[in-house]
Amino acid sequence: MLPQVVPQLIPAADDRDYRARMTGLCRALAVQAVVPAIENDLPPLLRMSARLKEIGVRMWLPEPASVHACIDKAAFHRVLTEHGVPTPRSWWGDTLDQVPENTQLVVKPRRGHGAQHVHFVEKKEHALLLSEVVPDALVQERVYGTEFTADCLVDRTGRASAILRRRDLVKAGLATVSTTFHDTTVLDLVLAALRAVRAEGLCCVQGFVQADGQVTITELNVRIAGGFPLTEAAGADLVGQMVNGLFGLPVDHGRLTYRTGIFLTNYVETLAVGETTDLKRIAMNGVTT
């Protein structure tokens, strides 16, 4: 419904027609590049990357092993632990019997995005019960503190820039109030996490600064984060430099500096209302009104 944007209806990422529809759209619209913005799109886009390249479509993603290490929370935990990057204790599969008693816990799927199927419990038995219901469950020690996101761009030489923002108010897994800040300890661990998974291109890192100052990394996504407009508002040319790297041009890290103390608030807005027959027509024809 946004002005000058023509929507194109595609199947869900796990639909068998996804690859054919995406390839057809890219060919019909002479698409030059695809920038993934949803976690679930990454696996099929990786599988079809060679085909997209054949028809002239660029993508900028790290090696498949790096992508899968970020998609799978258990694999991500293993990689960060091996590299000495602080991350919450986690249990899955045949290690679930090692979940400690009397510990604040989070039960979540190993794969997926946002706050879908995420549950907070205080008893081991509740965590084990939920692990039978939550798909491919992972149980994680719950971490408290100031939550943050780092919007990052890693160039093809491995050099990274990161813009830090606090997630001051979070609802349903999405930050509705954020502020930019700088912290050397946080930045060092964000960069360490990027190196550990051998990230490249546009990505975001999430974690917590606990009350005692300890920093814990909880997540790394090889895609843009929903709150990236704050990074742009704070002066960092994140999208422009990503486009440079995407098309093989040098990334100017001098353009990725930012001002601290800049805030962003957002909310869910109704874009349009109308008859369902109109919605179907819009979706099928790609017409905005």
mmCIF file of C-alpha atoms in Angstrom:
data_model
loop_
_atom_site.group_PDB
_atom_site.id
_atom_site.type_symbol
_atom_site.label_atom_id
_atom_site.label_comp_id
_atom_site.label_asym_id
_atom_site.label_seq_id
_atom_site.Cartn_x
_atom_site.Cartn_y
_atom_site.Cartn_z
ATOM 1 C CA MET A 1 0.000 0.000 0.000
ATOM 2 C CA LEU A 2 3.035 2.339 0.108
ATOM 3 C CA PRO A 3 3.261 4.964 -2.641
ATOM 4 C CA GLN A 4 5.307 3.938 -5.700
ATOM 5 C CA VAL A 5 5.723 0.382 -4.389
ATOM 6 C CA VAL A 6 4.153 -2.382 -6.451
ATOM 7 C CA PRO A 7 3.646 -5.534 -4.364
ATOM 8 C CA GLN A 8 4.347 -8.955 -5.816
ATOM 9 C CA LEU A 9 2.741 -11.975 -4.209
ATOM 10 C CA ILE A 10 5.116 -14.880 -3.555
ATOM 11 C CA PRO A 11 4.556 -18.174 -1.704
ATOM 12 C CA ALA A 12 5.896 -18.784 1.782
ATOM 13 C CA ALA A 13 9.550 -19.817 1.904
ATOM 14 C CA ASP A 14 8.715 -23.460 2.639
ATOM 15 C CA ASP A 15 6.233 -23.712 -0.256
ATOM 16 C CA ARG A 16 7.366 -25.936 -3.121
ATOM 17 C CA ASP A 17 6.522 -23.161 -5.611
ATOM 18 C CA TYR A 18 8.714 -20.553 -3.888
ATOM 19 C CA ARG A 19 11.815 -21.094 -6.011
ATOM 20 C CA ALA A 20 9.963 -21.152 -9.322
ATOM 21 C CA ARG A 21 7.940 -18.047 -8.454
ATOM 22 C CA MET A 22 10.976 -16.097 -7.254
ATOM 23 C CA THR A 23 13.021 -17.059 -10.311
ATOM 24 C CA GLY A 24 10.145 -16.121 -12.611
ATOM 25 C CA LEU A 25 9.689 -12.748 -10.946
ATOM 26 C CA CYS A 26 13.396 -11.960 -11.090
ATOM 27 C CA ARG A 27 13.484 -12.771 -14.792
ATOM 28 C CA ALA A 28 10.256 -10.913 -15.636
ATOM 29 C CA LEU A 29 11.198 -7.777 -13.697
ATOM 30 C CA ALA A 30 14.891 -7.826 -14.683
ATOM 31 C CA VAL A 31 15.814 -7.833 -11.003
ATOM 32 C CA GLN A 32 19.464 -6.930 -10.404
ATOM 33 C CA ALA A 33 19.726 -7.991 -6.748
ATOM 34 C CA VAL A 34 17.846 -9.699 -3.947
ATOM 35 C CA VAL A 35 18.371 -8.569 -0.350
ATOM 36 C CA PRO A 36 16.851 -11.059 2.133
ATOM 37 C CA ALA A 37 14.960 -9.439 4.990
ATOM 38 C CA ILE A 38 13.211 -12.482 6.504
ATOM 39 C CA GLU A 39 14.981 -15.379 8.210
ATOM 40 C CA ASN A 40 12.835 -18.050 6.567
ATOM 41 C CA ASP A 41 13.803 -16.902 3.065
ATOM 42 C CA LEU A 42 17.502 -17.622 3.578
ATOM 43 C CA PRO A 43 17.546 -21.436 3.055
ATOM 44 C CA PRO A 44 15.647 -21.459 -0.261
ATOM 45 C CA LEU A 45 17.564 -18.417 -1.536
ATOM 46 C CA LEU A 46 20.835 -20.194 -0.747
ATOM 47 C CA ARG A 47 19.682 -23.268 -2.648
ATOM 48 C CA MET A 48 18.732 -21.199 -5.696
ATOM 49 C CA SER A 49 21.678 -18.786 -5.576
ATOM 50 C CA ALA A 50 23.464 -20.403 -8.518
ATOM 51 C CA ARG A 51 20.323 -20.187 -10.650
ATOM 52 C CA LEU A 52 19.781 -16.549 -9.694
ATOM 53 C CA LYS A 53 23.374 -15.758 -10.594
ATOM 54 C CA GLU A 54 22.852 -17.314 -14.027
ATOM 55 C CA ILE A 55 20.046 -14.859 -14.779
ATOM 56 C CA GLY A 56 22.022 -11.871 -13.496
ATOM 57 C CA VAL A 57 20.668 -11.554 -9.942
ATOM 58 C CA ARG A 58 23.163 -10.669 -7.220
ATOM 59 C CA MET A 59 23.023 -11.624 -3.546
ATOM 60 C CA TRP A 60 25.532 -10.828 -0.809
ATOM 61 C CA LEU A 61 25.575 -13.592 1.768
ATOM 62 C CA PRO A 62 28.378 -15.403 3.614
ATOM 63 C CA GLU A 63 29.241 -19.025 2.907
ATOM 64 C CA PRO A 64 26.326 -21.473 3.392
ATOM 65 C CA ALA A 65 27.961 -22.913 6.531
ATOM 66 C CA SER A 66 27.986 -19.449 8.092
ATOM 67 C CA VAL A 67 24.343 -18.836 7.186
ATOM 68 C CA HIS A 68 23.243 -22.154 8.677
ATOM 69 C CA ALA A 69 25.284 -21.498 11.847
ATOM 70 C CA CYS A 70 23.179 -18.383 12.377
ATOM 71 C CA ILE A 71 19.823 -19.898 11.405
ATOM 72 C CA ASP A 72 20.231 -22.843 13.808
ATOM 73 C CA LYS A 73 20.390 -21.533 17.398
ATOM 74 C CA ALA A 74 22.070 -24.721 18.594
ATOM 75 C CA ALA A 75 24.800 -24.433 15.948
ATOM 76 C CA PHE A 76 25.198 -20.746 16.809
ATOM 77 C CA HIS A 77 25.673 -21.637 20.486
ATOM 78 C CA ARG A 78 28.347 -24.191 19.573
ATOM 79 C CA VAL A 79 30.266 -21.761 17.358
ATOM 80 C CA LEU A 80 30.245 -18.919 19.895
ATOM 81 C CA THR A 81 31.235 -21.257 22.725
ATOM 82 C CA GLU A 82 34.134 -22.643 20.678
ATOM 83 C CA HIS A 83 35.374 -19.086 20.064
ATOM 84 C CA GLY A 84 34.949 -17.945 23.665
ATOM 85 C CA VAL A 85 32.175 -15.441 22.940
ATOM 86 C CA PRO A 86 29.772 -15.218 25.933
ATOM 87 C CA THR A 87 26.327 -16.611 25.097
ATOM 88 C CA PRO A 88 23.537 -18.072 27.281
ATOM 89 C CA ARG A 89 23.809 -21.699 28.361
ATOM 90 C CA SER A 90 21.634 -23.821 26.077
ATOM 91 C CA TRP A 91 20.357 -27.397 25.897
ATOM 92 C CA TRP A 92 18.646 -29.344 23.111
ATOM 93 C CA GLY A 93 18.099 -32.866 21.866
ATOM 94 C CA ASP A 94 19.676 -35.483 24.123
ATOM 95 C CA THR A 95 21.147 -32.793 26.421
ATOM 96 C CA LEU A 96 17.745 -31.628 27.692
ATOM 97 C CA ASP A 97 18.125 -33.829 30.782
ATOM 98 C CA GLN A 98 21.007 -31.527 31.803
ATOM 99 C CA VAL A 99 18.732 -28.486 32.189
ATOM 100 C CA PRO A 100 19.326 -27.238 35.766
ATOM 101 C CA GLU A 101 16.648 -26.919 38.432
ATOM 102 C CA ASN A 102 15.460 -23.574 39.778
ATOM 103 C CA THR A 103 16.751 -21.560 36.831
ATOM 104 C CA GLN A 104 14.960 -18.931 34.763
ATOM 105 C CA LEU A 105 14.629 -20.473 31.306
ATOM 106 C CA VAL A 106 13.471 -19.694 27.782
ATOM 107 C CA VAL A 107 12.033 -22.384 25.509
ATOM 108 C CA LYS A 108 12.196 -21.541 21.806
ATOM 109 C CA PRO A 109 12.498 -23.260 18.419
ATOM 110 C CA ARG A 110 16.036 -23.840 17.140
ATOM 111 C CA ARG A 111 14.992 -22.142 13.913
ATOM 112 C CA GLY A 112 12.664 -19.250 13.170
ATOM 113 C CA HIS A 113 12.502 -15.552 13.874
ATOM 114 C CA GLY A 114 10.838 -13.077 16.192
ATOM 115 C CA ALA A 115 9.006 -14.233 19.301
ATOM 116 C CA GLN A 116 7.123 -17.114 17.689
ATOM 117 C CA HIS A 117 6.712 -20.143 19.979
ATOM 118 C CA VAL A 118 8.896 -18.538 22.686
ATOM 119 C CA HIS A 119 7.990 -19.343 26.314
ATOM 120 C CA PHE A 120 9.495 -18.207 29.633
ATOM 121 C CA VAL A 121 9.452 -20.658 32.548
ATOM 122 C CA GLU A 122 11.035 -21.046 35.984
ATOM 123 C CA LYS A 123 10.915 -24.818 36.428
ATOM 124 C CA LYS A 124 12.787 -27.566 34.639
ATOM 125 C CA GLU A 125 9.693 -29.755 34.350
ATOM 126 C CA HIS A 126 7.808 -26.971 32.560
ATOM 127 C CA ALA A 127 10.694 -26.508 30.146
ATOM 128 C CA LEU A 128 10.818 -30.225 29.393
ATOM 129 C CA LEU A 129 7.056 -30.328 28.875
ATOM 130 C CA LEU A 130 7.180 -27.395 26.468
ATOM 131 C CA SER A 131 10.109 -28.928 24.611
ATOM 132 C CA GLU A 132 7.724 -31.685 23.520
ATOM 133 C CA VAL A 133 5.339 -29.110 22.043
ATOM 134 C CA VAL A 134 7.627 -26.420 20.637
ATOM 135 C CA PRO A 135 8.990 -27.572 17.249
ATOM 136 C CA ASP A 136 12.658 -28.639 17.417
ATOM 137 C CA ALA A 137 12.961 -27.004 20.829
ATOM 138 C CA LEU A 138 15.984 -25.431 22.466
ATOM 139 C CA VAL A 139 16.042 -24.524 26.165
ATOM 140 C CA GLN A 140 18.144 -21.519 27.079
ATOM 141 C CA GLU A 141 19.141 -19.814 30.280
ATOM 142 C CA ARG A 142 17.200 -16.544 30.536
ATOM 143 C CA VAL A 143 19.349 -13.411 30.542
ATOM 144 C CA TYR A 144 18.290 -10.086 32.051
ATOM 145 C CA GLY A 145 19.636 -6.622 31.402
ATOM 146 C CA THR A 146 19.640 -3.958 28.712
ATOM 147 C CA GLU A 147 18.909 -5.539 25.366
ATOM 148 C CA PHE A 148 20.721 -4.227 22.294
ATOM 149 C CA THR A 149 21.005 -4.711 18.561
ATOM 150 C CA ALA A 150 24.057 -3.973 16.422
ATOM 151 C CA ASP A 151 23.442 -3.185 12.759
ATOM 152 C CA CYS A 152 26.556 -4.450 10.989
ATOM 153 C CA LEU A 153 28.178 -4.439 7.584
ATOM 154 C CA VAL A 154 31.130 -6.754 6.942
ATOM 155 C CA ASP A 155 33.028 -6.084 3.724
ATOM 156 C CA ARG A 156 34.649 -8.719 1.537
ATOM 157 C CA THR A 157 38.003 -8.311 3.320
ATOM 158 C CA GLY A 158 36.402 -9.091 6.689
ATOM 159 C CA ARG A 159 36.429 -5.527 8.010
ATOM 160 C CA ALA A 160 33.241 -4.758 9.931
ATOM 161 C CA SER A 161 31.400 -1.671 11.099
ATOM 162 C CA ALA A 162 28.671 -1.842 13.737
ATOM 163 C CA ILE A 163 26.063 0.662 14.894
ATOM 164 C CA LEU A 164 24.794 -0.043 18.427
ATOM 165 C CA ARG A 165 21.268 0.683 19.596
ATOM 166 C CA ARG A 166 19.486 -0.164 22.827
ATOM 167 C CA ARG A 167 16.138 -1.919 22.572
ATOM 168 C CA ASP A 168 14.518 0.225 25.258
ATOM 169 C CA LEU A 169 10.994 -1.137 24.820
ATOM 170 C CA VAL A 170 10.311 -4.507 23.202
ATOM 171 C CA LYS A 171 6.883 -5.890 22.311
ATOM 172 C CA ALA A 172 6.376 -9.344 20.776
ATOM 173 C CA GLY A 173 10.070 -9.533 19.970
ATOM 174 C CA LEU A 174 10.156 -6.190 18.138
ATOM 175 C CA ALA A 175 11.799 -3.036 19.477
ATOM 176 C CA THR A 176 9.283 -0.190 19.611
ATOM 177 C CA VAL A 177 11.662 2.286 21.291
ATOM 178 C CA SER A 178 15.403 2.320 20.548
ATOM 179 C CA THR A 179 18.349 4.656 21.178
ATOM 180 C CA THR A 180 21.859 4.640 19.717
ATOM 181 C CA PHE A 181 24.805 4.284 22.105
ATOM 182 C CA HIS A 182 28.486 3.394 22.179
ATOM 183 C CA ASP A 183 30.181 0.846 24.409
ATOM 184 C CA THR A 184 33.638 -0.549 23.668
ATOM 185 C CA THR A 185 32.997 -3.874 25.404
ATOM 186 C CA VAL A 186 29.770 -4.417 23.487
ATOM 187 C CA LEU A 187 31.404 -3.462 20.205
ATOM 188 C CA ASP A 188 34.351 -5.832 20.770
ATOM 189 C CA LEU A 189 32.041 -8.782 21.438
ATOM 190 C CA VAL A 190 29.825 -7.957 18.465
ATOM 191 C CA LEU A 191 32.905 -7.979 16.229
ATOM 192 C CA ALA A 192 34.070 -11.227 17.843
ATOM 193 C CA ALA A 193 30.701 -12.852 17.087
ATOM 194 C CA LEU A 194 30.897 -11.707 13.459
ATOM 195 C CA ARG A 195 34.380 -13.216 13.147
ATOM 196 C CA ALA A 196 33.307 -16.447 14.834
ATOM 197 C CA VAL A 197 30.605 -17.196 12.263
ATOM 198 C CA ARG A 198 32.628 -15.648 9.408
ATOM 199 C CA ALA A 199 29.834 -13.230 8.614
ATOM 200 C CA GLU A 200 29.828 -11.136 5.465
ATOM 201 C CA GLY A 201 27.522 -8.484 4.104
ATOM 202 C CA LEU A 202 24.604 -6.977 5.960
ATOM 203 C CA CYS A 203 23.727 -8.549 9.314
ATOM 204 C CA CYS A 204 22.617 -7.769 12.850
ATOM 205 C CA VAL A 205 23.741 -8.998 16.272
ATOM 206 C CA GLN A 206 21.608 -9.048 19.418
ATOM 207 C CA GLY A 207 22.541 -9.403 23.061
ATOM 208 C CA PHE A 208 22.262 -8.079 26.609
ATOM 209 C CA VAL A 209 24.316 -5.870 28.871
ATOM 210 C CA GLN A 210 23.637 -7.307 32.329
ATOM 211 C CA ALA A 211 23.489 -5.305 35.555
ATOM 212 C CA ASP A 212 27.059 -6.285 36.465
ATOM 213 C CA GLY A 213 28.325 -5.060 33.093
ATOM 214 C CA GLN A 214 28.738 -8.506 31.559
ATOM 215 C CA VAL A 215 27.819 -8.643 27.875
ATOM 216 C CA THR A 216 26.124 -11.695 26.399
ATOM 217 C CA ILE A 217 25.493 -12.326 22.693
ATOM 218 C CA THR A 218 22.206 -14.086 21.993
ATOM 219 C CA GLU A 219 21.635 -13.951 18.235
ATOM 220 C CA LEU A 220 23.207 -13.103 14.886
ATOM 221 C CA ASN A 221 21.114 -12.726 11.749
ATOM 222 C CA VAL A 222 22.637 -12.526 8.262
ATOM 223 C CA ARG A 223 19.975 -10.066 7.142
ATOM 224 C CA ILE A 224 18.880 -6.529 7.825
ATOM 225 C CA ALA A 225 17.152 -5.821 11.152
ATOM 226 C CA GLY A 226 13.730 -4.229 11.368
ATOM 227 C CA GLY A 227 15.028 -1.255 13.350
ATOM 228 C CA PHE A 228 17.693 -0.251 10.812
ATOM 229 C CA PRO A 229 16.029 3.175 10.096
ATOM 230 C CA LEU A 230 17.492 4.348 13.424
ATOM 231 C CA THR A 231 20.984 3.534 12.142
ATOM 232 C CA GLU A 232 20.320 5.653 9.068
ATOM 233 C CA ALA A 233 18.823 8.463 11.180
ATOM 234 C CA ALA A 234 21.966 8.469 13.332
ATOM 235 C CA GLY A 235 24.079 9.214 10.272
ATOM 236 C CA ALA A 236 25.326 5.808 9.123
ATOM 237 C CA ASP A 237 24.957 5.095 5.401
ATOM 238 C CA LEU A 238 24.119 1.425 6.031
ATOM 239 C CA VAL A 239 21.960 0.835 2.966
ATOM 240 C CA GLY A 240 24.144 2.834 0.588
ATOM 241 C CA GLN A 241 27.323 1.053 1.624
ATOM 242 C CA MET A 242 25.528 -2.307 1.486
ATOM 243 C CA VAL A 243 24.575 -1.536 -2.125
ATOM 244 C CA ASN A 244 28.217 -0.671 -2.858
ATOM 245 C CA GLY A 245 29.399 -4.013 -1.501
ATOM 246 C CA LEU A 246 26.553 -5.869 -3.199
ATOM 247 C CA PHE A 247 27.699 -4.600 -6.595
ATOM 248 C CA GLY A 248 31.403 -5.186 -5.965
ATOM 249 C CA LEU A 249 32.333 -1.607 -5.053
ATOM 250 C CA PRO A 250 34.432 -0.713 -1.981
ATOM 251 C CA VAL A 251 32.609 -0.204 1.310
ATOM 252 C CA ASP A 252 33.439 3.196 2.798
ATOM 253 C CA HIS A 253 33.548 2.502 6.530
ATOM 254 C CA GLY A 254 34.009 6.232 7.113
ATOM 255 C CA ARG A 255 30.362 6.575 6.054
ATOM 256 C CA LEU A 256 29.303 4.082 8.738
ATOM 257 C CA THR A 257 29.994 6.284 11.755
ATOM 258 C CA TYR A 258 26.996 7.435 13.774
ATOM 259 C CA ARG A 259 25.754 9.768 16.482
ATOM 260 C CA THR A 260 24.818 8.413 19.893
ATOM 261 C CA GLY A 261 21.697 9.514 21.745
ATOM 262 C CA ILE A 262 19.415 9.339 18.692
ATOM 263 C CA PHE A 263 16.062 7.661 19.320
ATOM 264 C CA LEU A 264 13.417 5.913 17.236
ATOM 265 C CA THR A 265 9.876 4.940 18.169
ATOM 266 C CA ASN A 266 7.515 2.941 16.011
ATOM 267 C CA TYR A 267 4.103 1.388 16.188
ATOM 268 C CA VAL A 268 1.780 -0.807 14.171
ATOM 269 C CA GLU A 269 -0.381 1.271 11.849
ATOM 270 C CA THR A 270 -3.389 0.279 9.765
ATOM 271 C CA LEU A 271 -2.371 1.074 6.191
ATOM 272 C CA ALA A 272 -5.759 0.571 4.542
ATOM 273 C CA VAL A 273 -9.187 -0.962 4.973
ATOM 274 C CA GLY A 274 -11.643 -2.124 2.342
ATOM 275 C CA GLU A 275 -13.511 -5.009 0.781
ATOM 276 C CA THR A 276 -11.744 -8.355 0.586
ATOM 277 C CA THR A 277 -12.477 -8.461 -3.144
ATOM 278 C CA ASP A 278 -10.271 -5.377 -3.553
ATOM 279 C CA LEU A 279 -7.484 -7.012 -1.543
ATOM 280 C CA LYS A 280 -7.546 -10.051 -3.806
ATOM 281 C CA ARG A 281 -7.415 -7.849 -6.893
ATOM 282 C CA ILE A 282 -4.480 -5.876 -5.484
ATOM 283 C CA ALA A 283 -2.569 -9.020 -4.613
ATOM 284 C CA MET A 284 -3.178 -10.676 -7.979
ATOM 285 C CA ASN A 285 -2.562 -7.651 -10.180
ATOM 286 C CA GLY A 286 0.092 -5.816 -8.175
ATOM 287 C CA VAL A 287 -1.906 -2.581 -8.247
ATOM 288 C CA THR A 288 -1.952 0.036 -5.469
ATOM 289 C CA THR A 289 -4.860 2.380 -4.849
#
